Short mmCIF file of C-alpha atoms in Angstrom, two decimals:
data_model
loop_
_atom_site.label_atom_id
_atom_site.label_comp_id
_atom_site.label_asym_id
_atom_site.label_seq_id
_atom_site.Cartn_x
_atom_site.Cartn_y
_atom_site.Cartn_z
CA UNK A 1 -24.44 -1.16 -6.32
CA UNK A 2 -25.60 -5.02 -5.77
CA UNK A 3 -27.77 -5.71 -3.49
CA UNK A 4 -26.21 -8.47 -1.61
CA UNK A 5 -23.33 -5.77 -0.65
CA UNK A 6 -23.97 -4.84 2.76
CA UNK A 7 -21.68 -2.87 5.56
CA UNK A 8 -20.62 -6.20 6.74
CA UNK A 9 -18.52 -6.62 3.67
CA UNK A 10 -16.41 -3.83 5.20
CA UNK A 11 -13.56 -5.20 7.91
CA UNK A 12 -14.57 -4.39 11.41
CA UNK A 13 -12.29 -1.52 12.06
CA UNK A 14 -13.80 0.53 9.13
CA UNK A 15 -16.98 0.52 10.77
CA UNK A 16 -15.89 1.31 13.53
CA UNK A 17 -14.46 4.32 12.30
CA UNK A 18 -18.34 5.27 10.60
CA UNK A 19 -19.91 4.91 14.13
CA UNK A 20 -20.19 8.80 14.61
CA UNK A 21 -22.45 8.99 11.28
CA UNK A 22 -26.18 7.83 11.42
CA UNK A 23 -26.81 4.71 11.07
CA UNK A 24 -28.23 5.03 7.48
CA UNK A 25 -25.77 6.99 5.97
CA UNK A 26 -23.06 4.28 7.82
CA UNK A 27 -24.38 1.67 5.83
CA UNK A 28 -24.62 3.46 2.87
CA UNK A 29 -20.84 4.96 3.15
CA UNK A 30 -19.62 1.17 4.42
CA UNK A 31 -21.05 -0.29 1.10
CA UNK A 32 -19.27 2.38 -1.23
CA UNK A 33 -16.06 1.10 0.67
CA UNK A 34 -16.86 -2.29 0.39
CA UNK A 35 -17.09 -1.53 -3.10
CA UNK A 36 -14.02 0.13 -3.42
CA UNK A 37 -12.18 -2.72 -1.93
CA UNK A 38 -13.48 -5.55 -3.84
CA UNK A 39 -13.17 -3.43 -7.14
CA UNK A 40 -9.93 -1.55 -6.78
CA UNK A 41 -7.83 -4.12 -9.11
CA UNK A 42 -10.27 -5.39 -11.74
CA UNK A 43 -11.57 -1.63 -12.07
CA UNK A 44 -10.16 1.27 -10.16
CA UNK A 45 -12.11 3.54 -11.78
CA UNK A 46 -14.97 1.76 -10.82
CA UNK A 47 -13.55 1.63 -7.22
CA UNK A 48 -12.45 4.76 -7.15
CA UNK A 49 -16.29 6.43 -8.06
CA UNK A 50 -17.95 4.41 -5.10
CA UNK A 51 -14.87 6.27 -2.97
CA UNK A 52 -15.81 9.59 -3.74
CA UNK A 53 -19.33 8.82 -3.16
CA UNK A 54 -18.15 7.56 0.18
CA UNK A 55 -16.69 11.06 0.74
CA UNK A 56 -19.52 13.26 -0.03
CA UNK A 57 -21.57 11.83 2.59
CA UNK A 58 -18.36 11.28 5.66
CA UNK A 59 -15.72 13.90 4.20
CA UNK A 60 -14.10 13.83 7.76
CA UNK A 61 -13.99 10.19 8.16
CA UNK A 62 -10.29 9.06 8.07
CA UNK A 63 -10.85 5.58 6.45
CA UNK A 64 -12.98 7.35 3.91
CA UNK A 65 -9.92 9.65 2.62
CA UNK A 66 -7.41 7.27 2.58
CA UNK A 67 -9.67 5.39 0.00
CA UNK A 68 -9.80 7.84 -2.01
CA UNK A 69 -6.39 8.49 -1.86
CA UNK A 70 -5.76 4.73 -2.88
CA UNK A 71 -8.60 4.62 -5.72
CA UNK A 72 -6.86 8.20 -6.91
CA UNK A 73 -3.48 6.37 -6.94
CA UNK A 74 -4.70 3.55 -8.60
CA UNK A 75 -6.38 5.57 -11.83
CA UNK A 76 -3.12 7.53 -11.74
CA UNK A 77 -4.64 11.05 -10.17
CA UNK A 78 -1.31 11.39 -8.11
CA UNK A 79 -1.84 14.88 -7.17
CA UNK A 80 -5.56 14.30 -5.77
CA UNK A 81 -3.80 11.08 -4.00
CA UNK A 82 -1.60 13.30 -2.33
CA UNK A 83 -3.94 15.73 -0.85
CA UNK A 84 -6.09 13.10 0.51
CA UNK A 85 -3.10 11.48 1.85
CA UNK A 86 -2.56 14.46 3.66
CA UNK A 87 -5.79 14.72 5.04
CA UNK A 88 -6.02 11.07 5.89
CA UNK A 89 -2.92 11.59 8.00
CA UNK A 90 -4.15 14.83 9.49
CA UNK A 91 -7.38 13.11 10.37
CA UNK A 92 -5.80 10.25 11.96
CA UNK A 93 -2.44 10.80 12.81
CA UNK A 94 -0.85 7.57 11.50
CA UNK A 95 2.15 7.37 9.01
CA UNK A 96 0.28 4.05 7.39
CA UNK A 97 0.43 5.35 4.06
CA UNK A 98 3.84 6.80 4.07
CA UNK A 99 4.96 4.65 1.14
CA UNK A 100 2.03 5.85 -1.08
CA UNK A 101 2.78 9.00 -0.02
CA UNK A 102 6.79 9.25 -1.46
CA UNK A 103 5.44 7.45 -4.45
CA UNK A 104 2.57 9.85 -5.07
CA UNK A 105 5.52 12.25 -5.18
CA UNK A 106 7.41 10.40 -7.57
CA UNK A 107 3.83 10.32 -9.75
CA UNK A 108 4.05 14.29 -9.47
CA UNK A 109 7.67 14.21 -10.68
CA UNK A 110 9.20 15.19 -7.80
CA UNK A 111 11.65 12.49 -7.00
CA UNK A 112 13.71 15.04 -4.68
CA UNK A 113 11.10 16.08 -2.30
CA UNK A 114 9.75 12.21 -2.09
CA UNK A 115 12.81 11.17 -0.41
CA UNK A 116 12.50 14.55 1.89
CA UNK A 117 9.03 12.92 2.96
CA UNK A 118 10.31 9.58 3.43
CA UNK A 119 13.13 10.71 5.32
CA UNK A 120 11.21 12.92 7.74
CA UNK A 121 9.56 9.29 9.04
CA UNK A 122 10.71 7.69 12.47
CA UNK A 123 11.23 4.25 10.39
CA UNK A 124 11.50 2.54 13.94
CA UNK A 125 7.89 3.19 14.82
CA UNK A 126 6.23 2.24 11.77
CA UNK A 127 4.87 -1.20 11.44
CA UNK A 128 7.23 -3.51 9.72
CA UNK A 129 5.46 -4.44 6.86
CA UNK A 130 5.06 -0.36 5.62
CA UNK A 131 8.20 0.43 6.99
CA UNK A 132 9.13 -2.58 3.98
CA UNK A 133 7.05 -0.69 1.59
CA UNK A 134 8.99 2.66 2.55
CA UNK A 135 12.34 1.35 1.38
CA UNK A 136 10.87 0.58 -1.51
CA UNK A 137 9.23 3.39 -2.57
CA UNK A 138 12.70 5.33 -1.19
CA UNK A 139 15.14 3.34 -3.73
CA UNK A 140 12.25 3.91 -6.61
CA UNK A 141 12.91 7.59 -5.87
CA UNK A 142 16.49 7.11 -5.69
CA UNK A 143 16.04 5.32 -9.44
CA UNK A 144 14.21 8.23 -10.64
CA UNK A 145 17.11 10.85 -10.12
CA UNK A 146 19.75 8.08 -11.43
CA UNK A 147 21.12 7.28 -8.19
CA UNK A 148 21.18 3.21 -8.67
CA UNK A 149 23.86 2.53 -6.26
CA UNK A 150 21.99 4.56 -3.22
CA UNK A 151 19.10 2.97 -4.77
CA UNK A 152 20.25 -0.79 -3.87
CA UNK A 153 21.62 0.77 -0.76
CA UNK A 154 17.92 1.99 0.43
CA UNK A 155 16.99 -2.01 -0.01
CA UNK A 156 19.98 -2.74 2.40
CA UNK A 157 17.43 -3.35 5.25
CA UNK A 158 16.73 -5.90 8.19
CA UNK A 159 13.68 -7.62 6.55
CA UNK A 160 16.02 -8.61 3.27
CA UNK A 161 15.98 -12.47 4.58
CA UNK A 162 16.28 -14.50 1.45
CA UNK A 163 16.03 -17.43 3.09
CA UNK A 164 12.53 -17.28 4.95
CA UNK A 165 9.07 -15.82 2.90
CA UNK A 166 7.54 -13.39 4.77
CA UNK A 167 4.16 -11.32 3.17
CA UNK A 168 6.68 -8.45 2.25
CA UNK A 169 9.48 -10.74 0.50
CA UNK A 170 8.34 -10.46 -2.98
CA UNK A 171 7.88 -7.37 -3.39
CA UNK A 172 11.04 -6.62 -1.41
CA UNK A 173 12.98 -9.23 -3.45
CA UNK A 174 11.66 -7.95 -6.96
CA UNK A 175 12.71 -4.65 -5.88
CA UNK A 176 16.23 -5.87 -5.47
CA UNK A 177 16.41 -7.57 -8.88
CA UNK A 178 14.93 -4.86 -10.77
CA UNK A 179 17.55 -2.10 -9.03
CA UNK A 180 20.47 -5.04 -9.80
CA UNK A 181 19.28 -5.46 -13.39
CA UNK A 182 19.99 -1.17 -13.82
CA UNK A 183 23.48 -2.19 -12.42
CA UNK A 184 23.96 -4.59 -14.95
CA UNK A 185 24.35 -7.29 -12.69
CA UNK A 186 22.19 -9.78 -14.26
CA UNK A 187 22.78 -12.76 -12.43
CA UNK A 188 21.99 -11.66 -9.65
CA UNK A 189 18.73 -10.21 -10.62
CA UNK A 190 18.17 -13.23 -11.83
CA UNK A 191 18.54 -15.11 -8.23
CA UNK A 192 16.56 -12.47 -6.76
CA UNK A 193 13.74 -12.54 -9.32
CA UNK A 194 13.59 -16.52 -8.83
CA UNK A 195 13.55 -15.68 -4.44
CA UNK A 196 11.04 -13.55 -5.11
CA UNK A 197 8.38 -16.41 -7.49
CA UNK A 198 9.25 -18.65 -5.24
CA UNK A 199 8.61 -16.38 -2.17
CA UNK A 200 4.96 -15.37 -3.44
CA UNK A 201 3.98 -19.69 -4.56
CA UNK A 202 5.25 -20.38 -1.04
CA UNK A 203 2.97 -17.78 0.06
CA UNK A 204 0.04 -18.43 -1.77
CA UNK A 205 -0.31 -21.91 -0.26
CA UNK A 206 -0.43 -20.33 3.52
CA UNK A 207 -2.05 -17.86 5.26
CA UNK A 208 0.42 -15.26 4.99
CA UNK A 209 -1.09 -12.61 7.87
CA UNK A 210 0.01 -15.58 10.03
CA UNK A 211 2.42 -17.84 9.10
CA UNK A 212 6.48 -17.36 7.56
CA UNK A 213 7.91 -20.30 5.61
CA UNK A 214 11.41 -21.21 5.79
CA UNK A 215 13.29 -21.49 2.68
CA UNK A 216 16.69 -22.58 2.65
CA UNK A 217 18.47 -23.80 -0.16
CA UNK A 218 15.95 -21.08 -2.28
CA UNK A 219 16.98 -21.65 -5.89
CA UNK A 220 16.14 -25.74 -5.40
CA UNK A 221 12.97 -24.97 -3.60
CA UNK A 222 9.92 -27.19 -4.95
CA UNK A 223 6.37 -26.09 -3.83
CA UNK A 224 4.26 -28.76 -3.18
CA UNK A 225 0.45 -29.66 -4.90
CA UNK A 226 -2.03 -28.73 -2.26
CA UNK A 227 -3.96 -32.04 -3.06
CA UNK A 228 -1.14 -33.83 -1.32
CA UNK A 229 -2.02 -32.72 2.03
CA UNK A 230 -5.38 -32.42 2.15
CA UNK A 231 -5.57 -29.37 2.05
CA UNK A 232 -5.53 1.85 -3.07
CA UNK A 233 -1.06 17.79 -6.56
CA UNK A 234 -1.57 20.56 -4.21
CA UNK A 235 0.52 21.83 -1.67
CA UNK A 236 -2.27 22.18 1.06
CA UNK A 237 -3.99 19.98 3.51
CA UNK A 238 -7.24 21.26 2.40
CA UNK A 239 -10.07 18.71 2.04
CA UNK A 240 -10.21 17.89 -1.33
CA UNK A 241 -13.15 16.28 -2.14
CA UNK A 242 -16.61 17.76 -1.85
CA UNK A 243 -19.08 16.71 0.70
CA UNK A 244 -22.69 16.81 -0.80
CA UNK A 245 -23.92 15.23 2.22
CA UNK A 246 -24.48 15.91 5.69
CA UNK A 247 -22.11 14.38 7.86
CA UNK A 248 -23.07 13.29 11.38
CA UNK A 249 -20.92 13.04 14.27
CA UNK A 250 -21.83 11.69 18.05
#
């Protein structure tokens, strides 16, 4: 691991969750994470070793197992990805990862049993930005069994604006084209596909966490040069993942 990686690489509520281990094996387990962050798309292999690590020494750490159920998604383990998933929820109680969770189903081929997962969900609690990835991950499902009408029909959703950019509109909007492009209707995947560039270049020049951009009149949109202003399968919830370490708690 580099030296100049350091537990303050790792956001603030991470830590916070590490605060019942000692403080030694907190920094240590905060690096791995940091790790796992900064290398999960360049090399999620990579990122994916310095989760485990994180797990044999804070096992019962939420944060902890819901990197290694994103690392394990990334590399394509779907059926470790799940378990932790299931622990990670268990742990902390929060749907967060719902979306991974139906498409960690798909990954296990089990199309019919994702949508039973996404469907048990109160969608009106969840944050909007997962409850996005959710329909998502629901019309993927629906794709899988051939059902590309009720696929479209799971995009059908609030958040479909096409004429503001929010952090969840490309994705949302490429999910659109790609469903309308199984119905044949090319066009229109088309328009959607070019919502959904222009969506992420709009983006890109903001901070999205923050900010929305309005964009009427979306297929003439131009986005303008910054130098003009200035400017991550089993069946149980059983921990998964060894712990070599001792964990501490307070």
């Amino acid at each position: 691991m580099p030296d100049e990686i350091s537990a303050r690489d790792l956001n603030g509520a991470a830590r916070n969750e590490l605060k019942t281990l000692s403080k030694d094996n907190a920094e240590q387990v905060a690096r791995h994470l940091a790790m796992a962050a900064r290398l999960i798309d360049e090399d999620p292999a990579l990122a994916h070793e310095h989760a485990l690590a994180a797990s044999r020494s804070a096992g019962r750490i939420a944060v902890v197992r819901e990197t290694v159920a994103i690392t394990a998604y990334a590399v394509g383990d779907f059926a470790l990805a799940l378990r932790e998933l299931r622990t990670f929820r268990r742990i902390s109680g929060r749907d967060d990862q719902i979306a991974l969770m139906v498409d960690s189903e798909r990954g296990v081929g089990r199309p019919d049993r994702a949508l039973e997962v996404g469907r048990a969900v109160d969608r009106s609690s969840l944050p909007t930005d997962v409850r996005v990835e959710l329909a998502i991950a629901m019309s993927g499902a629906r794709l899988d069994l051939g059902e590309t009408e009720r696929a479209l029909q799971e995009l059908d959703i609030p958040e479909l604006d096409p004429d503001t950019a929010y952090p969840w509109s490309p994705g949302l909007f490429a999910a659109r084209s790609a469903v309308l492009e199984e119905l044949g209707r090319t066009d229109e995947a088309a328009q959607w596909q070019h919502r959904a560039d222009v969506a992420a270049a709009a983006l890109g020049e903001i901070d999205a966490d923050a900010e929305t951009i309005e964009v009427d009149e979306i297929d003439e949109i131009e986005i303008d040069d910054p130098a003009d202003d200035g400017t991550a399968d089993s069946t149980d919830d059983e921990e998964s993942v060894p712990e070599d370490g001792a964990e501490e708690r307070a």
